[in-house]
Short mmCIF file of C-alpha atoms in Angstrom, two decimals:
data_model
loop_
_atom_site.label_atom_id
_atom_site.label_comp_id
_atom_site.label_asym_id
_atom_site.label_seq_id
_atom_site.Cartn_x
_atom_site.Cartn_y
_atom_site.Cartn_z
CA PHE A 199 -23.35 67.54 -51.36
CA ILE A 200 -25.30 70.03 -51.70
CA LYS A 201 -26.18 68.77 -54.98
CA ASN A 202 -27.53 64.38 -53.52
CA ILE A 203 -29.34 66.27 -51.16
CA PRO A 204 -32.19 68.75 -52.64
CA ASP A 205 -34.32 68.61 -50.13
CA THR A 206 -31.48 70.80 -48.09
CA GLU A 207 -31.48 74.05 -47.29
CA VAL A 208 -28.17 74.76 -47.35
CA TYR A 209 -26.72 78.53 -45.70
CA GLY A 210 -23.80 80.08 -45.92
CA VAL A 211 -22.25 82.59 -43.51
CA ASP A 212 -19.19 84.49 -43.43
CA ALA A 213 -17.43 87.68 -42.81
CA SER A 214 -16.03 88.74 -46.08
CA SER A 215 -18.42 90.26 -49.19
CA ASP A 216 -15.46 88.62 -50.87
CA MET A 217 -15.61 84.83 -49.83
CA LEU A 218 -19.06 84.92 -50.02
CA ALA A 219 -18.91 86.33 -53.25
CA GLN A 220 -16.41 83.56 -54.58
CA ALA A 221 -19.28 81.32 -52.91
CA GLN A 222 -22.07 82.11 -55.11
CA THR A 223 -19.88 82.74 -58.01
CA LEU A 224 -19.73 78.86 -57.22
CA LEU A 225 -23.17 77.68 -55.97
CA HIS A 226 -25.28 79.83 -58.21
CA MET A 227 -26.57 76.48 -60.62
CA TYR A 228 -27.62 75.86 -56.43
CA LEU A 229 -31.46 76.78 -56.14
CA ASN A 230 -31.65 76.06 -52.59
CA VAL A 231 -27.99 77.85 -50.98
CA ARG A 232 -28.05 80.79 -49.47
CA LEU A 233 -25.90 83.24 -48.65
CA ALA A 234 -25.88 86.21 -45.45
CA ARG A 235 -22.85 87.94 -44.42
CA ALA A 236 -22.52 88.16 -40.84
CA THR A 237 -19.51 88.09 -38.18
CA LEU A 238 -18.82 85.88 -35.17
CA GLY A 239 -20.20 87.07 -31.61
CA THR A 240 -21.14 86.70 -28.42
CA GLY A 241 -24.64 87.53 -27.43
CA GLU A 242 -28.03 84.58 -27.77
CA THR A 243 -26.71 83.87 -31.14
CA ALA A 244 -24.23 84.94 -31.70
CA HIS A 245 -25.17 87.45 -34.18
CA LEU A 246 -25.91 85.06 -37.02
CA PRO A 247 -28.74 85.86 -38.94
CA PHE A 248 -31.17 83.57 -37.42
CA THR A 249 -33.40 82.61 -35.02
CA SER A 250 -33.32 79.72 -32.17
CA GLU A 251 -33.42 76.24 -33.60
CA THR A 252 -32.90 77.02 -37.03
CA PHE A 253 -30.23 74.43 -37.72
CA ASP A 254 -29.71 70.57 -38.00
CA LEU A 255 -26.02 70.90 -38.93
CA ILE A 256 -23.72 73.93 -38.15
CA THR A 257 -19.86 73.26 -39.63
CA CYS A 258 -17.37 76.13 -38.86
CA THR A 259 -14.27 76.41 -39.87
CA ASN A 260 -10.77 78.43 -38.83
CA ALA A 261 -12.70 81.52 -36.93
CA PHE A 262 -12.69 80.11 -33.18
CA HIS A 263 -8.73 81.80 -33.18
CA GLU A 264 -10.10 85.19 -33.90
CA LEU A 265 -13.00 85.36 -31.46
CA ALA A 266 -11.99 87.21 -28.40
CA ASP A 267 -14.64 85.71 -26.16
CA PRO A 268 -14.59 81.95 -28.08
CA VAL A 269 -16.96 80.40 -25.28
CA ARG A 270 -20.08 82.81 -25.14
CA THR A 271 -19.59 82.99 -29.12
CA LEU A 272 -20.05 78.94 -28.57
CA GLN A 273 -23.50 79.78 -26.48
CA GLY A 274 -25.23 81.95 -28.82
CA ILE A 275 -24.72 79.54 -31.73
CA ALA A 276 -25.78 76.40 -29.56
CA ASN A 277 -28.70 78.36 -29.73
CA VAL A 278 -29.23 78.35 -33.01
CA LEU A 279 -28.96 74.70 -33.15
CA ALA A 280 -32.15 72.29 -33.23
CA SER A 281 -32.48 70.72 -30.04
CA GLU A 282 -30.73 67.59 -31.09
CA GLY A 283 -27.93 69.07 -33.40
CA GLN A 284 -24.49 68.89 -34.14
CA LEU A 285 -21.52 71.34 -34.53
CA ILE A 286 -18.62 71.33 -36.61
CA LEU A 287 -15.95 72.82 -35.53
CA GLU A 288 -12.24 73.15 -37.45
CA ASP A 289 -9.63 75.58 -36.61
CA TYR A 290 -5.70 75.29 -37.10
CA ALA A 291 -4.10 74.75 -33.57
CA GLN A 292 -0.11 77.01 -33.69
CA ARG A 293 2.48 74.02 -32.42
CA PRO A 294 5.39 74.31 -30.62
CA SER A 295 7.70 73.89 -33.05
CA PHE A 296 11.05 75.84 -33.85
CA LEU A 297 11.16 75.38 -37.32
CA LEU A 298 8.63 74.11 -38.94
CA TRP A 299 5.56 76.11 -37.83
CA PRO A 300 6.98 80.07 -39.06
CA ILE A 301 6.88 78.57 -42.63
CA ILE A 302 3.33 76.94 -41.97
CA GLU A 303 2.19 80.25 -41.08
CA TRP A 304 4.35 81.81 -44.21
CA ILE A 305 2.91 79.95 -46.64
CA ALA A 306 -0.64 80.62 -44.65
CA ARG A 307 -0.86 84.28 -45.72
#
């Protein structure tokens, strides 16, 4: 994806220094990729180090289940999206399964 759109700036944000280091190792050859450390939260920009209407697209993967106030965080994320911007939110949800779900959680850990 990154190499097919060379004029696009791509930002990766994570709370984990280790995850950012892994991303840097994998993406170091792409000059249009910027990485930043931040923890999602509430507030005007959800504690993201960007100004309002910065992004055309934001993807958020496996973070919302950890948030204390996901609605206010979404409001902050909406502020850093451009007026026609899009948010893709992906997170897992625990399913009511007596046997299968504990196995999946064990594997995930």
